[in-house]
Coordinates of C-alpha atoms and ligand atoms in Angstrom, one line a residue:
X1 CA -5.4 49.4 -15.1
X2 CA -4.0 48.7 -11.7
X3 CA -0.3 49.8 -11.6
X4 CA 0.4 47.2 -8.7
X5 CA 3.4 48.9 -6.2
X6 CA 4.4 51.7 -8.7
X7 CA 2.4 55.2 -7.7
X8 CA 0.5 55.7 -11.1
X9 CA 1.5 58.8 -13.3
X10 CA -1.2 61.2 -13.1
X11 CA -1.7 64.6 -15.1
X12 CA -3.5 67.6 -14.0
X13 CA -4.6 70.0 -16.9
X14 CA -5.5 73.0 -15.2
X15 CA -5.1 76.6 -14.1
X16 CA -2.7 77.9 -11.3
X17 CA -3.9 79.3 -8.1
X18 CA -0.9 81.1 -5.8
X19 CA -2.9 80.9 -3.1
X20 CA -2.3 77.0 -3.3
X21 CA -6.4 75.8 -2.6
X22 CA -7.2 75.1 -5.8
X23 CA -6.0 74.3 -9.7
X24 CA -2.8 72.0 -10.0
X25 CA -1.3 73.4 -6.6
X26 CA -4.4 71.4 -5.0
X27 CA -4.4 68.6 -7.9
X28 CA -0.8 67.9 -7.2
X29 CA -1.0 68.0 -3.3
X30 CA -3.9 65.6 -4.2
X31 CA -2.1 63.2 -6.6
X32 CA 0.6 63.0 -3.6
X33 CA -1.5 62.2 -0.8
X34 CA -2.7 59.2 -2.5
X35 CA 0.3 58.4 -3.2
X36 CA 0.7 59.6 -6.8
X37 CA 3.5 60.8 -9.0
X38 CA 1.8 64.1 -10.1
X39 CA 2.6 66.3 -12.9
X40 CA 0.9 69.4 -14.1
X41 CA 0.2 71.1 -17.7
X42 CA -0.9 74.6 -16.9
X43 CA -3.4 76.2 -19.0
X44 CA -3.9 79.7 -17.2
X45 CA -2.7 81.4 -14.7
X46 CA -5.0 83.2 -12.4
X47 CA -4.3 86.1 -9.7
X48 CA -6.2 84.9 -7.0
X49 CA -6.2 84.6 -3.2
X50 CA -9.3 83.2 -0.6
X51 CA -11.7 86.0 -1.7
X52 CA -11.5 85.7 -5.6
X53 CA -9.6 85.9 -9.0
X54 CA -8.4 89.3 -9.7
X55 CA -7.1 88.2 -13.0
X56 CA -6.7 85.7 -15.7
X57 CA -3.4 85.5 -18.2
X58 CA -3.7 82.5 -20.9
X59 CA -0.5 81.6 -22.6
X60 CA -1.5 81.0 -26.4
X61 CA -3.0 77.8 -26.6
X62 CA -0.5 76.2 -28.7
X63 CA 1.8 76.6 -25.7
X64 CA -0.2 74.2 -23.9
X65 CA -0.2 71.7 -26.7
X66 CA 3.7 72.1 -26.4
X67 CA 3.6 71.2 -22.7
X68 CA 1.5 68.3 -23.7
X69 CA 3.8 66.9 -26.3
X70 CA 7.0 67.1 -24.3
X71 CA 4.9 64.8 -21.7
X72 CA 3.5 62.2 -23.8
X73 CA 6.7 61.7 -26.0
X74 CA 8.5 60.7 -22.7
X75 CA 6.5 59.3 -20.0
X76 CA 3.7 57.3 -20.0
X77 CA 0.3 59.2 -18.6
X78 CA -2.0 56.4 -16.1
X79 CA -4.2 59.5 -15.7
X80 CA -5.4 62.3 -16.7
X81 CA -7.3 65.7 -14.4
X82 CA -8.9 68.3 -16.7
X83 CA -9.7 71.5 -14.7
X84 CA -9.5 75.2 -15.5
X85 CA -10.0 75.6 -19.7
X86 CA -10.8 79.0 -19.8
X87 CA -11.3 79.2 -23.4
X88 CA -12.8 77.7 -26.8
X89 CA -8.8 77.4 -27.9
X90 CA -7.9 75.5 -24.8
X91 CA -10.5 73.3 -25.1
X92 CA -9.9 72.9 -29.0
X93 CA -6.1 71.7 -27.8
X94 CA -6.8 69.3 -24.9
X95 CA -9.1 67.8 -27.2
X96 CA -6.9 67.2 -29.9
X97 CA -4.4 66.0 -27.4
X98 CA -6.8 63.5 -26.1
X99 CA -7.9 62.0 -29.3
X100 CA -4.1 61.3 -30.2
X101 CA -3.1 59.7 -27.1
X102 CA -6.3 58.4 -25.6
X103 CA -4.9 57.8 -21.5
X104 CA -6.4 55.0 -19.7
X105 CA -8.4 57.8 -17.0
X106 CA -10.1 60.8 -17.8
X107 CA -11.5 62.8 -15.5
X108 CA -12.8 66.3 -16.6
X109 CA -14.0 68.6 -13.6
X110 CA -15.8 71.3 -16.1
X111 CA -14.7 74.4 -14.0
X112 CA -17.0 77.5 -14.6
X113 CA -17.4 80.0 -11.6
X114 CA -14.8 79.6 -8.7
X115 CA -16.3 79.6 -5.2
X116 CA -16.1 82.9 -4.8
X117 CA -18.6 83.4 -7.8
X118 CA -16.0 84.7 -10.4
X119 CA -16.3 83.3 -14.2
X120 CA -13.7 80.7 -15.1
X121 CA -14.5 79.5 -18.2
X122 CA -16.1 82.0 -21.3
X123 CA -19.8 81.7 -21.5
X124 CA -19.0 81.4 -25.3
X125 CA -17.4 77.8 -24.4
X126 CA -19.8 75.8 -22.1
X127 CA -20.9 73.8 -25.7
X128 CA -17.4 72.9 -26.6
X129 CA -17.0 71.8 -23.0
X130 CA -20.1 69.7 -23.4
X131 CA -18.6 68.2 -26.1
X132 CA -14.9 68.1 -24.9
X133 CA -16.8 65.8 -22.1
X134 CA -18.0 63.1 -24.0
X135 CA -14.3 61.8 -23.8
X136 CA -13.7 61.9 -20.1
X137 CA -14.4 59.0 -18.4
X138 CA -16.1 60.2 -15.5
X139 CA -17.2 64.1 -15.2
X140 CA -17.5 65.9 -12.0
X141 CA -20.0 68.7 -12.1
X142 CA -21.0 70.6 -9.3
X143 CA -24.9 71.7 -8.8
X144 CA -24.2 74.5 -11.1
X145 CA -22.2 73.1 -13.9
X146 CA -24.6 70.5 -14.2
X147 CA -27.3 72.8 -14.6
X148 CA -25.5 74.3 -17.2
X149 CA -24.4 71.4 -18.7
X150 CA -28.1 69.6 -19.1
X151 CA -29.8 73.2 -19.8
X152 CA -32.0 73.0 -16.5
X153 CA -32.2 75.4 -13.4
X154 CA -30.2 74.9 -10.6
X155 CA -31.4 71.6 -8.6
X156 CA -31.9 72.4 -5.2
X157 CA -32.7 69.0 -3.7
X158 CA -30.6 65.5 -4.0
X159 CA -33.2 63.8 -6.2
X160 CA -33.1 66.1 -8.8
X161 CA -29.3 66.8 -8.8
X162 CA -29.4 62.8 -9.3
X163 CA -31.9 63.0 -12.3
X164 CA -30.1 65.7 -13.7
X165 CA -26.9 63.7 -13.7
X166 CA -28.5 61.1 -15.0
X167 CA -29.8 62.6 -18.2
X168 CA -26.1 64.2 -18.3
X169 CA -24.9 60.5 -18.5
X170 CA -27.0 60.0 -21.0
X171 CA -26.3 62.9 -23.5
X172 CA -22.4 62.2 -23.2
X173 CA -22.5 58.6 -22.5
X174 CA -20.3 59.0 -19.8
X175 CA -20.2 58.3 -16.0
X176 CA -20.7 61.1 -13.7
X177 CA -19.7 62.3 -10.3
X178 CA -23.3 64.1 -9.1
X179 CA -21.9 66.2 -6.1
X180 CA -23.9 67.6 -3.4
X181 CA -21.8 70.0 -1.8
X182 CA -23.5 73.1 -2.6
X183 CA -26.6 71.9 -0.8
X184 CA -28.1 73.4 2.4
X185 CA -28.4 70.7 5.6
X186 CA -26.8 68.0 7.4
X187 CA -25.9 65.5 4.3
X188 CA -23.1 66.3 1.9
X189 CA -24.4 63.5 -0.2
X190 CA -22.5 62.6 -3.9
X191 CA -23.3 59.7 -6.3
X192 CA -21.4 57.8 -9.5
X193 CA -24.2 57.8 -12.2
X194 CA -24.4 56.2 -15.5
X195 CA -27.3 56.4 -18.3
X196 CA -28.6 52.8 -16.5
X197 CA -27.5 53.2 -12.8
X198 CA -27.0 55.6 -9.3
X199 CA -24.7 54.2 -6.6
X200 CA -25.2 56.9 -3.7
X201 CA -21.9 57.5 -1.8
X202 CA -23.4 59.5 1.5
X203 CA -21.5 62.0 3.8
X204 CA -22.0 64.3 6.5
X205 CA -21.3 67.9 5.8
X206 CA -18.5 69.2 8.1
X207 CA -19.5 73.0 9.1
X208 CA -16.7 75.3 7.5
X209 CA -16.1 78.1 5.4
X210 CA -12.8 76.4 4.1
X211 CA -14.0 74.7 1.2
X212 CA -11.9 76.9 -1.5
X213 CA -10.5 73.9 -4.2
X214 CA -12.8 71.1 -3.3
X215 CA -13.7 70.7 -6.5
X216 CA -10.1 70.2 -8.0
X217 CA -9.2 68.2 -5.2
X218 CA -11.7 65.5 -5.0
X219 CA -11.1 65.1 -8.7
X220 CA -7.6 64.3 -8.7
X221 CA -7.6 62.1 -6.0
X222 CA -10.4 60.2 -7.5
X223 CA -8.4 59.8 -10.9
X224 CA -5.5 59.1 -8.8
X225 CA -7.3 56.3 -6.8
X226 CA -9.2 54.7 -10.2
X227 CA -5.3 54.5 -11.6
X228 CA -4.0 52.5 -8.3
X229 CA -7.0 50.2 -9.4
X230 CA -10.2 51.1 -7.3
X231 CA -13.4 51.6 -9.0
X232 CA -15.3 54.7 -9.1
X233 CA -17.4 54.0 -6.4
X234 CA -15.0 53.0 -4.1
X235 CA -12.2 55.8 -4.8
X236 CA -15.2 58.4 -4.2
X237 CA -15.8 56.7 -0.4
X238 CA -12.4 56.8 0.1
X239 CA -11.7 60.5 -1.3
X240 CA -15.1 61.4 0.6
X241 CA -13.5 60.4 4.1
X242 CA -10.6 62.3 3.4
X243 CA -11.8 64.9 2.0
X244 CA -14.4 65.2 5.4
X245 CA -11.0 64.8 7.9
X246 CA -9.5 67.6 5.1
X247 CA -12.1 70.0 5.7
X248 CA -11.7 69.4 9.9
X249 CA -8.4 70.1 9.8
X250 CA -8.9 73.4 7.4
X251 CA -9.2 75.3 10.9
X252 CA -5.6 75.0 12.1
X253 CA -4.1 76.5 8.5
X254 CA -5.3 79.5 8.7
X255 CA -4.6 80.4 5.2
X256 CA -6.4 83.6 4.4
X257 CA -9.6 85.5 5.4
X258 CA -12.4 84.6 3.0
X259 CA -13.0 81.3 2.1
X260 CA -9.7 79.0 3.0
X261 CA -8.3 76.4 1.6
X262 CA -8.7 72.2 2.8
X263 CA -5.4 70.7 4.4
X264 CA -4.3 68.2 1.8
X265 CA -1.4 67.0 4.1
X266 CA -3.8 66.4 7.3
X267 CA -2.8 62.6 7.2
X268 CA 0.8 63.0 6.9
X269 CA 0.7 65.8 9.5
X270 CA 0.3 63.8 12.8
X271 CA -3.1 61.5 12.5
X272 CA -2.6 58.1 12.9
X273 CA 0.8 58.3 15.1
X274 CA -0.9 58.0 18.8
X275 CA -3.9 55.5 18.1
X276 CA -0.6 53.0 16.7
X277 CA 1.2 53.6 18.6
X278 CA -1.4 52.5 21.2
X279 CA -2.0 49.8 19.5
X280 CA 1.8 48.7 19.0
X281 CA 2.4 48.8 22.6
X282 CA -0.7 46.2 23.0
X283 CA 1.2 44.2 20.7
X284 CA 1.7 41.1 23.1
X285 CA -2.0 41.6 24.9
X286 CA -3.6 41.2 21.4
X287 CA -1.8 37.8 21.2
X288 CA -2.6 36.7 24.1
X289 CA -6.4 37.7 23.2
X290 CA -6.6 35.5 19.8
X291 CA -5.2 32.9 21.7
X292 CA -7.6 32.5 24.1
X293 CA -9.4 29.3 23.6
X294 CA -13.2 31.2 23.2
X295 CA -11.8 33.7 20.5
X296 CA -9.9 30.7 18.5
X297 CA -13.2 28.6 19.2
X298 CA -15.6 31.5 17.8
X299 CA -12.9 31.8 14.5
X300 CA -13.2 28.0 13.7
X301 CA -17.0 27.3 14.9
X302 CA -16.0 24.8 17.6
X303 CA -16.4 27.3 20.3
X304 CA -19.7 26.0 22.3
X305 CA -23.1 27.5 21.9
X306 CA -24.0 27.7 25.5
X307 CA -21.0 29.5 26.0
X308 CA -21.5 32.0 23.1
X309 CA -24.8 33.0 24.4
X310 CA -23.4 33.5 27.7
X311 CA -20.8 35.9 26.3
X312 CA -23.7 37.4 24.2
X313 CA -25.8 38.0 27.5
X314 CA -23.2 39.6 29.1
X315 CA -22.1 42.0 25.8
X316 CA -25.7 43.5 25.6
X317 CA -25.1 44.7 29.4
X318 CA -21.9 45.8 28.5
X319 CA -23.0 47.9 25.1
X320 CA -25.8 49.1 27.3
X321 CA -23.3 51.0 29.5
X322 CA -20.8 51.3 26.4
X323 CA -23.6 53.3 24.2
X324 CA -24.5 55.9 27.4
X325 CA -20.6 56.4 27.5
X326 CA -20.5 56.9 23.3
X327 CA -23.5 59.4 24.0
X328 CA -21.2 62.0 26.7
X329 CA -18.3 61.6 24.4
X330 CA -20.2 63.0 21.8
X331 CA -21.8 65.2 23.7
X332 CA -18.3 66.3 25.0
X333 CA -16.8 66.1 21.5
X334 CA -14.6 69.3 19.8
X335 CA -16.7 69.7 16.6
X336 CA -20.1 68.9 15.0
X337 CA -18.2 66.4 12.5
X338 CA -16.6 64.4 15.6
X339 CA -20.0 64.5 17.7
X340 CA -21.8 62.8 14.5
X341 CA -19.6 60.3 14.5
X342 CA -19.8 59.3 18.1
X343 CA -23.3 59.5 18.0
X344 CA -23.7 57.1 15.0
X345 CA -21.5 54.8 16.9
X346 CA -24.0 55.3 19.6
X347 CA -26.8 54.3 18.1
X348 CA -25.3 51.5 15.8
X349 CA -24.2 49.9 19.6
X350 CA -28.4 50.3 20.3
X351 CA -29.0 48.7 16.8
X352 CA -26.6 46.2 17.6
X353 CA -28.3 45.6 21.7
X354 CA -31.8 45.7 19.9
X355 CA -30.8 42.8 17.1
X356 CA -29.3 41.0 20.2
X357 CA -32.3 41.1 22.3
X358 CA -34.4 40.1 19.4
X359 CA -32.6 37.5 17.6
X360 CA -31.0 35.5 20.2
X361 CA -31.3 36.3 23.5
X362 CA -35.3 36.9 24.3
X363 CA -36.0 38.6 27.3
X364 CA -33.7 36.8 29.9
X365 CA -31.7 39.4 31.9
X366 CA -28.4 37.6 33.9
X367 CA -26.8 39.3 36.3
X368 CA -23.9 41.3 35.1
X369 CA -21.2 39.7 35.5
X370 CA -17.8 41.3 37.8
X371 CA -16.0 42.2 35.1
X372 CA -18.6 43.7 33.2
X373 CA -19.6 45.9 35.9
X374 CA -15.7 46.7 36.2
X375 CA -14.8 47.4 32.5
X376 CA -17.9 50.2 32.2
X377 CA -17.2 51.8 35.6
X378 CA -13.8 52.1 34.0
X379 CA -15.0 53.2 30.9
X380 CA -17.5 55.7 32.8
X381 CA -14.7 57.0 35.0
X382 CA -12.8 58.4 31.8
X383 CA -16.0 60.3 31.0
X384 CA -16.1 61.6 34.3
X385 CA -12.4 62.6 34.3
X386 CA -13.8 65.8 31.8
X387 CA -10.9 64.7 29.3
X388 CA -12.6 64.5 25.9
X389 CA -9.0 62.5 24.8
X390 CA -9.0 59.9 27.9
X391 CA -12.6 58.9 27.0
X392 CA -11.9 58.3 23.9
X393 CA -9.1 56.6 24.1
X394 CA -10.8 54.1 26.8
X395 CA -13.4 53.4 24.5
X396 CA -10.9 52.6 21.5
X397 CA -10.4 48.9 22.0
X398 CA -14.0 48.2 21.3
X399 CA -13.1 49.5 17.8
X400 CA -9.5 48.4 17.0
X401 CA -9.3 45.0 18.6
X402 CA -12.7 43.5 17.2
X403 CA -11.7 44.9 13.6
X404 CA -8.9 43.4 14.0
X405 CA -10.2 39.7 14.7
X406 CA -12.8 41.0 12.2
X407 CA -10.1 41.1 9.0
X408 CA -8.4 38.2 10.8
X409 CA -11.6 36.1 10.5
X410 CA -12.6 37.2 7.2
X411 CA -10.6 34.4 5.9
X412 CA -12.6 32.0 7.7
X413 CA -15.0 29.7 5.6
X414 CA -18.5 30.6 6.3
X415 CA -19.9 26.8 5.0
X416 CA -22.2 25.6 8.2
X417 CA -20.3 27.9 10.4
X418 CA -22.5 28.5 13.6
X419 CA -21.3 32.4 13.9
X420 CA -20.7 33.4 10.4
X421 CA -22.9 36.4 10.7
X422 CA -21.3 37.7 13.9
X423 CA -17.7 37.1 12.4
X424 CA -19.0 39.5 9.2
X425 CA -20.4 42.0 11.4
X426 CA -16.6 43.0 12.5
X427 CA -14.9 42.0 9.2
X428 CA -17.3 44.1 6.8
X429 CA -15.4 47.1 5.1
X430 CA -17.6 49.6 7.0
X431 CA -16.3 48.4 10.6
X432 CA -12.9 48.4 9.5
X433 CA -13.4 52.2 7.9
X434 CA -15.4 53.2 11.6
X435 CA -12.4 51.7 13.5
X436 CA -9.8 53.7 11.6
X437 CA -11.8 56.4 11.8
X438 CA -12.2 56.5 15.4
X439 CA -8.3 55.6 15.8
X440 CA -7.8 59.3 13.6
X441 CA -10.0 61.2 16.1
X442 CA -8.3 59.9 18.7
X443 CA -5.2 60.8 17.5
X444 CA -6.2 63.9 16.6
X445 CA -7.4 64.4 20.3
X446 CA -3.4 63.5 21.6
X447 CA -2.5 66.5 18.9
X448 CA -4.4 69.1 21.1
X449 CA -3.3 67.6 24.9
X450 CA -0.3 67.5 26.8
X451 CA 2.1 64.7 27.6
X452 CA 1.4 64.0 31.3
X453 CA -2.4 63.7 29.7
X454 CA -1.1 61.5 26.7
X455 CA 0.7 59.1 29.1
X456 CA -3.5 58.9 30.7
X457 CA -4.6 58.2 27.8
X458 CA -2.6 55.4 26.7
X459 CA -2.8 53.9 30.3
X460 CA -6.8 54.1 29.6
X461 CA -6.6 52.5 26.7
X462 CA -4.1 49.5 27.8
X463 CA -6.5 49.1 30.7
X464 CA -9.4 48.7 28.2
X465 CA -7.8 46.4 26.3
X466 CA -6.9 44.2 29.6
X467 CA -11.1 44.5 29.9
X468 CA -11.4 43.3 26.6
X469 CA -8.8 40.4 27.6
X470 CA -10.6 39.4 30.7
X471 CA -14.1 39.7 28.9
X472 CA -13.6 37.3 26.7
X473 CA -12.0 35.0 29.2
X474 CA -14.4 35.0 32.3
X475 CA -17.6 35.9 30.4
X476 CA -18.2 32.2 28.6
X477 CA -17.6 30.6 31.9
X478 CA -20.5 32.5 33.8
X479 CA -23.1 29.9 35.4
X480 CA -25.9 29.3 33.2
Ligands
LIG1 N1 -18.9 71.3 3.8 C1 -18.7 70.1 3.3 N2 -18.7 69.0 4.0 C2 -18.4 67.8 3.5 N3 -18.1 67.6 2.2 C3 -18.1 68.7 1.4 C4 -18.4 70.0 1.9 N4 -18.4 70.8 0.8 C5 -18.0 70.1 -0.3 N5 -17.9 68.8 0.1 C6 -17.5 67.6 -0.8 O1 -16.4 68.1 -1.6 C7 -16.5 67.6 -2.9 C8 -16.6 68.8 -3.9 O2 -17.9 69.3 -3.9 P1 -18.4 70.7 -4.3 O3 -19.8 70.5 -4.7 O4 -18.1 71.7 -3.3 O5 -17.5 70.9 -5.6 P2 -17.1 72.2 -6.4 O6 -18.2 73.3 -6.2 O7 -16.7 71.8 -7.7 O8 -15.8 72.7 -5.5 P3 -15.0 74.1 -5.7 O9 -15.1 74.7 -4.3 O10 -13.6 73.6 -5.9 O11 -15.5 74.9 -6.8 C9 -17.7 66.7 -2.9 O12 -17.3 65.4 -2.6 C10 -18.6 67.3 -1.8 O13 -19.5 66.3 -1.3
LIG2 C1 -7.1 77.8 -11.1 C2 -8.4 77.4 -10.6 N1 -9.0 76.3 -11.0 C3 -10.2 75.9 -10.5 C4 -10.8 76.6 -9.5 C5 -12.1 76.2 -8.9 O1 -12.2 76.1 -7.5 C6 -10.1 77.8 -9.0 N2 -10.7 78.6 -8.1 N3 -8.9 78.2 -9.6

């Protein structure tokens, strides 16, 4: 299935929405931030804006079975986006279509009511949709269509949504994407669930009104992603932190007065640029870093226990400081979504000081070492500076340089080595999505300042880096 470096062919079947949230304007915007080649069969077109559909028009079905011939006698389909059907008809011809040219993906979100409540699909249809479903290969329900779909009420807590999907899986033997978006609280949970298994993919809900097209636009990235090769489970992570950054960066569109649409192009749009560019200009630092004889020693086990506990000792003072500092940045932070993240950081540095103290360090306190006390008055002088940005930028390092040794050192053999379990702590998948993560908010953060406080931002973060430098340098040589 993988299409190696050529962006897989993707197919949205679906309605039109002008206002360009949801249907194939979002499916394709989708398809081409994952890097896609989209295409789009339209079934309907609405007349719609961010407070409802005023109107439906459906070209005769057989119009859409044109579109879908002239496709598949041409170009070959890696996937394929159902959406908006509308009708018994449509359905009838997508199915047909199907049958013939059976594409590798199938991914059917079974539209019924838009989010602002009006009727997408006839109720005469839902059963032919049921059935039209048993040939997708994963379906993407929301709370409601689910409901419909199994002949339940609504579920109104994550355990039944899951059992609910479950039994769906069941009745079409199929996979399905439970989604937990219309619930009320904190989580914006979703899970891939098959008649004989639930992998939860969690999230945090991100507080906005702008959630016109989620739908359509986690499903075609998803079938996009399961093309490039990535299986269900992981394209859904991947979508989900997108999607999350999407619905941050809804705020700045302002597209409309009711419920707005998500900002597809939020990555291409600036992220990424300043944290790199940071990191780029450390280019010759980070060398010199790896090359230091305790970091080379710690990658191939020869690195001396004594002096691996003394650098532990001296890291628990350090995250001590480092986890207060994590607490006012997120107390400082722009949005609910940032301040959860800085906060989880928070308390996985406590986890991380806890499992230290417990595992292989006891209760002996040294003295904190110079540059220790150094690198956190540094860090807490960026805090104190009231710049949300510098602060975050001082504290970046922490995150970019040890996922970096992390994915450098995942190719290390773990047979006998003494520190295998610290070398997978900074290599796992998780780390490496936190680090990038934090590099996006901090890029984000240089979007909404000024150059002279851009230029104090990357000096904060060079200067952290030089910490990180002389941490690893002077720490292992501390007297026992
Ligand atoms: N406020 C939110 N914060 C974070 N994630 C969200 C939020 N709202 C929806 N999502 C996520 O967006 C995706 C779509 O979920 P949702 O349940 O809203 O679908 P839908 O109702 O089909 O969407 P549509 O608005 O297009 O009808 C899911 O991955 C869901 O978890
Ligand atoms: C065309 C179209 N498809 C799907 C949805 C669901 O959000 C919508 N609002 N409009």
């Amino acid at each position: 299935m993988s299409t190696a470096n050529r962006p897989p062919r993707v197919l949205a079947i679906a309605g039109s929405d002008p206002s360009g949230g949801a249907g194939i304007q979002a499916d394709l915007k989708s398809i081409a931030a994952f890097q896609g080649y989209g295409m789009a069969a339209i079934t309907t077109l609405t007349a719609q804006n961010t407070h409802g559909v005023t109107a439906v028009h459906a070209p005769p079905a057989d119009f859409l079975t044109a579109q879908l011939t002239a496709l598949d006698a041409d170009i070959t389909i890696d996937a394929v986006k159902i959406g908006m059907l509308h009708s018994v008809d449509i359905i009838m011809a997508v199915e047909a279509w199907l049958a013939r040219v059976a594409p590798p993906v199938v991914v059917l979100d079974p539209v019924m009511v838009a989010t602002s409540g009006d009727r997408l699909l006839d109720a005469s249809a839902e059963d032919a949709l049921v059935h039209l479903a048993q040939r997708a290969h994963l379906v993407t329900p929301n709370l409601d269509e689910l409901a419909v779909m199994v002949r339940e009420p609504v579920a109104t807590t994550w355990s039944t949504a899951r059992e609910q999907g479950r039994r769906l899986a069941e009745l079409l033997d199929t996979t399905i994407l439970v989604k937990g978006g219309h619930l009320v609280g904190a989580a914006a949970p979703d899970a891939i669930v098959t008649p004989h298994a639930v992998i939860d993919v969690p999230g945090q809900r991100v507080t906005t009104r702008n959630t016109h097209g989620t739908g359509c636009s986690l499903s075609s990235a998803i079938a996009t992603l399961r093309a490039s090769g990535l299986s269900w489970p992981d394209a859904l992570a991947e979508v989900k932190a997108w999607m999350a950054d999407a619905l941050t960066a809804s705020s700045l569109l302002q597209v409309g007065s009711g419920h707005g649409p998500i900002d597809h192009a939020h990555r291409m749009r600036s992220t990424g640029e300043w944290a790199r560019g940071a990191w780029v200009d450390c280019a010759s630092l980070v060398t010199r870093i790896t090359e230091l004889p305790f970091v080379s020693g710690l990658g191939t086990g020869s690195l001396d226990g004594d002096a691996f506990r003394r650098y532990l000792a001296q890291d628990v003072h350090y995250l001590e400081g480092y986890a207060e500092v994590l607490a006012a940045i997120a107390e400082s932070a722009p949005d609910p979504t940032t301040r959860a993240f800085w906060l989880a950081s928070c308390e996985a540095a406590q986890a991380e000081i806890n499992r230290l103290h417990a595992q292989v360090l006891g209760d002996a306190d040294e003295t904190p070492a110079a540059v220790t006390v150094e690198y956190l008055s540094h860090l807490r002088r960026a805090v104190e500076s009231g710049s949300y940005a510098r602060a975050v930028s001082a504290v970046l390092p922490c995150y970019t340089l040890y996922s970096d040794l992390g994915v450098r050192w995942r190719a290390v053999s773990r047979d006998n080595h003494p520190y295998a379990s610290w070398l997978d702590l900074y290599g796992e998948a998780a780390f490496v999505r936190t680090a990038a993560q934090a590099e996006r908010l901090a890029s984000v953060a240089a979007d909404s300042v000024d150059r002279a406080e851009r230029l104090l931002m990357s000096a904060a973060y060079r200067t952290s880096m030089h910490f990180e430098w002389r941490f690893f340098a002077e720490t292992p040589l501390m007297p026992a």
